[in-house]
Short mmCIF file of C-alpha atoms in Angstrom, two decimals:
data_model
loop_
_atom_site.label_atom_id
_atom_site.label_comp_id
_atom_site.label_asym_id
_atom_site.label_seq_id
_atom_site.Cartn_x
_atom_site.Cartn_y
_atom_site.Cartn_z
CA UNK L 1111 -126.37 174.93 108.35
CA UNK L 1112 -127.79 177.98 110.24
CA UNK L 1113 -125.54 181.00 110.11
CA UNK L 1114 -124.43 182.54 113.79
CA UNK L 1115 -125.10 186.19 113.81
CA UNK L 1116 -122.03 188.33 115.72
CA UNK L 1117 -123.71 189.21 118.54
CA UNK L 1118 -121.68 190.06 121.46
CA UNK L 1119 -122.77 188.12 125.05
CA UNK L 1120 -124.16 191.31 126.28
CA UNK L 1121 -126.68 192.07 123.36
CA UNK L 1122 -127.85 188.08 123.40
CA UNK L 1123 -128.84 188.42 127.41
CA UNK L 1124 -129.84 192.16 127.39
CA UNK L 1125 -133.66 191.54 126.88
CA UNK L 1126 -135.71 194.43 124.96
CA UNK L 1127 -134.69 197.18 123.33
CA UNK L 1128 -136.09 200.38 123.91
CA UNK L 1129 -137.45 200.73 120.35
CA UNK L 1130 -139.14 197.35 121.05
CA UNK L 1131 -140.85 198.25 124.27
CA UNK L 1132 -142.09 201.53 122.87
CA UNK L 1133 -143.08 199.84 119.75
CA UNK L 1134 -145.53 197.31 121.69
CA UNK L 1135 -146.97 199.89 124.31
CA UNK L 1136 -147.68 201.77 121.47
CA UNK L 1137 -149.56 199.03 119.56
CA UNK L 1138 -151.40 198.05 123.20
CA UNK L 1139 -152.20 201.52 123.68
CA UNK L 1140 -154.17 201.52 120.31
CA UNK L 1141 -155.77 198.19 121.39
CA UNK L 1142 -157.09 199.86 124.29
CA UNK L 1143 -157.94 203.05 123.04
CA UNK L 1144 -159.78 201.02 120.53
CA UNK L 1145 -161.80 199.29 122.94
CA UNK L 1146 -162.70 201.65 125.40
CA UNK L 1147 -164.32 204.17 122.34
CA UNK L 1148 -166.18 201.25 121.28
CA UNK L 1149 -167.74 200.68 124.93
CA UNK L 1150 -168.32 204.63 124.49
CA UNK L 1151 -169.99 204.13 121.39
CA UNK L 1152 -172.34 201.27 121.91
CA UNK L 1153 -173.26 202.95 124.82
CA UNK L 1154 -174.96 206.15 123.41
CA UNK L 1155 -176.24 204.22 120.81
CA UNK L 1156 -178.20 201.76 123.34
CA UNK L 1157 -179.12 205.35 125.27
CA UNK L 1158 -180.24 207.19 122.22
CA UNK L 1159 -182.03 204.05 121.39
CA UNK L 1160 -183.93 203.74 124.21
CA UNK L 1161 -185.11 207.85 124.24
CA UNK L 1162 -186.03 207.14 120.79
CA UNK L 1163 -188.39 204.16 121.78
CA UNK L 1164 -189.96 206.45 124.64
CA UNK L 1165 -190.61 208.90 122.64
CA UNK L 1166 -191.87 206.76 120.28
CA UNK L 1167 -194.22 205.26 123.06
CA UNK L 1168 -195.35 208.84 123.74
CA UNK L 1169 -196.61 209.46 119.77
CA UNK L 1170 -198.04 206.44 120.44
CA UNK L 1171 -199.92 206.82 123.70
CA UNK L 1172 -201.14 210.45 121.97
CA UNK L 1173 -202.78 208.65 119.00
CA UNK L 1174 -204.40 206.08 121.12
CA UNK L 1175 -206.14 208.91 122.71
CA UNK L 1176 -207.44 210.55 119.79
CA UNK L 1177 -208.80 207.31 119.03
CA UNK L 1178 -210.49 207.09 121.80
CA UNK L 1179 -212.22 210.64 121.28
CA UNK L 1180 -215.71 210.37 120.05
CA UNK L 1181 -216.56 211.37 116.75
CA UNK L 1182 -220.37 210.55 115.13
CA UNK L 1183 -221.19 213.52 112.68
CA UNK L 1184 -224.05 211.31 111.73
CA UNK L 1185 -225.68 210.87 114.70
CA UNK L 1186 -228.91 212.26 115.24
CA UNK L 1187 -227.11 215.45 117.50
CA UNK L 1188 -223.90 214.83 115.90
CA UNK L 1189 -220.55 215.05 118.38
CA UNK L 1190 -216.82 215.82 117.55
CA UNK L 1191 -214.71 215.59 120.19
CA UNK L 1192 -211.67 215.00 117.66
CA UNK L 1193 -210.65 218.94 117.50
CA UNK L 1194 -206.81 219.81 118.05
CA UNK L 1195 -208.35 221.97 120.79
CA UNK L 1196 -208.80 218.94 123.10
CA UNK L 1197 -205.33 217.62 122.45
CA UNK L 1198 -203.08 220.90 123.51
CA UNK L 1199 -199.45 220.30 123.77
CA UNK L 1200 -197.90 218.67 126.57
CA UNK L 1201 -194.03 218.10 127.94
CA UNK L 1202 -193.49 214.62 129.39
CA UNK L 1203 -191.03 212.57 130.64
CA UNK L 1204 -189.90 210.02 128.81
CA UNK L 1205 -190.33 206.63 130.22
CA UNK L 1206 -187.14 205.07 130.80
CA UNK L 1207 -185.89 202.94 133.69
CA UNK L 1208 -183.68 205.73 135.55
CA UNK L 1209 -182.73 206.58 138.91
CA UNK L 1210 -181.88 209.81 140.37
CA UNK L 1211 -182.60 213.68 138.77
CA UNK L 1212 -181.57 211.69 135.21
CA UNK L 1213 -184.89 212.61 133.76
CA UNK L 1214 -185.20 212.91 130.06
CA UNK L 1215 -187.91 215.68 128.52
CA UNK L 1216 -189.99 215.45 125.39
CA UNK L 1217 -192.82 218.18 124.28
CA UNK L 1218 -195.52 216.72 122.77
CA UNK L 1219 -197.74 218.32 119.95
CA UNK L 1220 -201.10 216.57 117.99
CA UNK L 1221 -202.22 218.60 115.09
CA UNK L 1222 -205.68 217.12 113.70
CA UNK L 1223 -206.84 218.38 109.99
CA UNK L 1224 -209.78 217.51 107.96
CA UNK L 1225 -209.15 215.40 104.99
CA UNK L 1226 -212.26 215.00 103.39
CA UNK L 1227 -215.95 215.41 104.72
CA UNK L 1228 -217.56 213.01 102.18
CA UNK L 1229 -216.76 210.50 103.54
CA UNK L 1230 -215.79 212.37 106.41
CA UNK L 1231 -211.91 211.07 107.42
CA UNK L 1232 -209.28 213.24 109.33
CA UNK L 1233 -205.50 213.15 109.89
CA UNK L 1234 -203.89 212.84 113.45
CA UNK L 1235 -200.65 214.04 113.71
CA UNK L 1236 -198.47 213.50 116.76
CA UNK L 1237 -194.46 214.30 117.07
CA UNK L 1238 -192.68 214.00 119.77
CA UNK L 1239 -189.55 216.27 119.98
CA UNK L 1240 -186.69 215.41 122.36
CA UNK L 1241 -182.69 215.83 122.56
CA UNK L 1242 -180.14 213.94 123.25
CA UNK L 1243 -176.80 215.47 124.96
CA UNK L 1244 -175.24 217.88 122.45
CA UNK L 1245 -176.50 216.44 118.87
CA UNK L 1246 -179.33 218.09 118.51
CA UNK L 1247 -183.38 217.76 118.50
CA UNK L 1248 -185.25 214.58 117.10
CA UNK L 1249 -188.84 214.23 116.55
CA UNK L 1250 -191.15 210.85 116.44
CA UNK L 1251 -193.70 211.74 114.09
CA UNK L 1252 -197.00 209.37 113.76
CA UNK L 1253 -199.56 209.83 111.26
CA UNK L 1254 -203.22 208.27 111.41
CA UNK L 1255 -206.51 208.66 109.86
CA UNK L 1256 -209.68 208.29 111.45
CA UNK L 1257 -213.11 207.94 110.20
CA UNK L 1258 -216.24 208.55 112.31
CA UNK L 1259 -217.30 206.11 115.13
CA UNK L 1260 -220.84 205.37 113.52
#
């Protein structure tokens, strides 16, 4: 046998209370809130992503170059283009698909040193230094060494 609570015939066909409907916008308004900062979130992380992949690209592309500089300190009138003087600094933009005056920035630098000179071998250095809204200044730092072309 179930026991019958006294409830009078108005509080069985009233509905809600008000302490229920505040109770459930409040727990929907949590939900929400909930959702919306993780959209927020996943989207600068996918955008400082991306810069972070350009700018990698750019260390990249800067290394590639120095590779391609010619270097034979053997050779018979012997040729170094690999100085840090043919590699100044340089501000891109970062490659990323974009439309409008949304342009992202990055500065550039490739230091070269001398590591030994027998056997000859140097060290290219190239960081790339961008920012990213209000958090601050990353860098993308590659490191190669290079030995003569002969």
């Amino acid at each position: 046998m179930i026991p019958k609570l006294n409830r009078t015939k108005c509080q069985r066909t009233s509905g809600f209370c008000l302490l229920e409907v505040v109770t459930s916008v409040a727990i929907s308004a949590v939900g929400i809130t909930g959702v919306i900062s993780g959209y927020i979130l996943a989207a600068e992380r996918a955008e400082w992503s991306a810069l972070s992949a350009a700018a990698n690209e750019q260390s990249i592309q800067r290394v590639e170059q120095t590779r391609a500089a010619k270097w034979e300190p053997g050779a018979a009138s012997p040729l170094d283009e690999l100085v840090a003087t043919h590699f100044p600094m340089q501000v891109v933009e970062l490659s990323l698909p974009r439309k409008g005056t949304n342009v992202s920035w990055a500065t550039n630098r490739t230091t070269i040193s001398t590591i030994s000179s027998d056997p000859p071998l140097k060290m290219i250095r190239s960081e790339t230094t961008w920012s990213y809204l209000s958090r601050g200044v990353f860098t993308n730092t590659i490191i190669a060494y290079r030995a003569p072309d002969s």
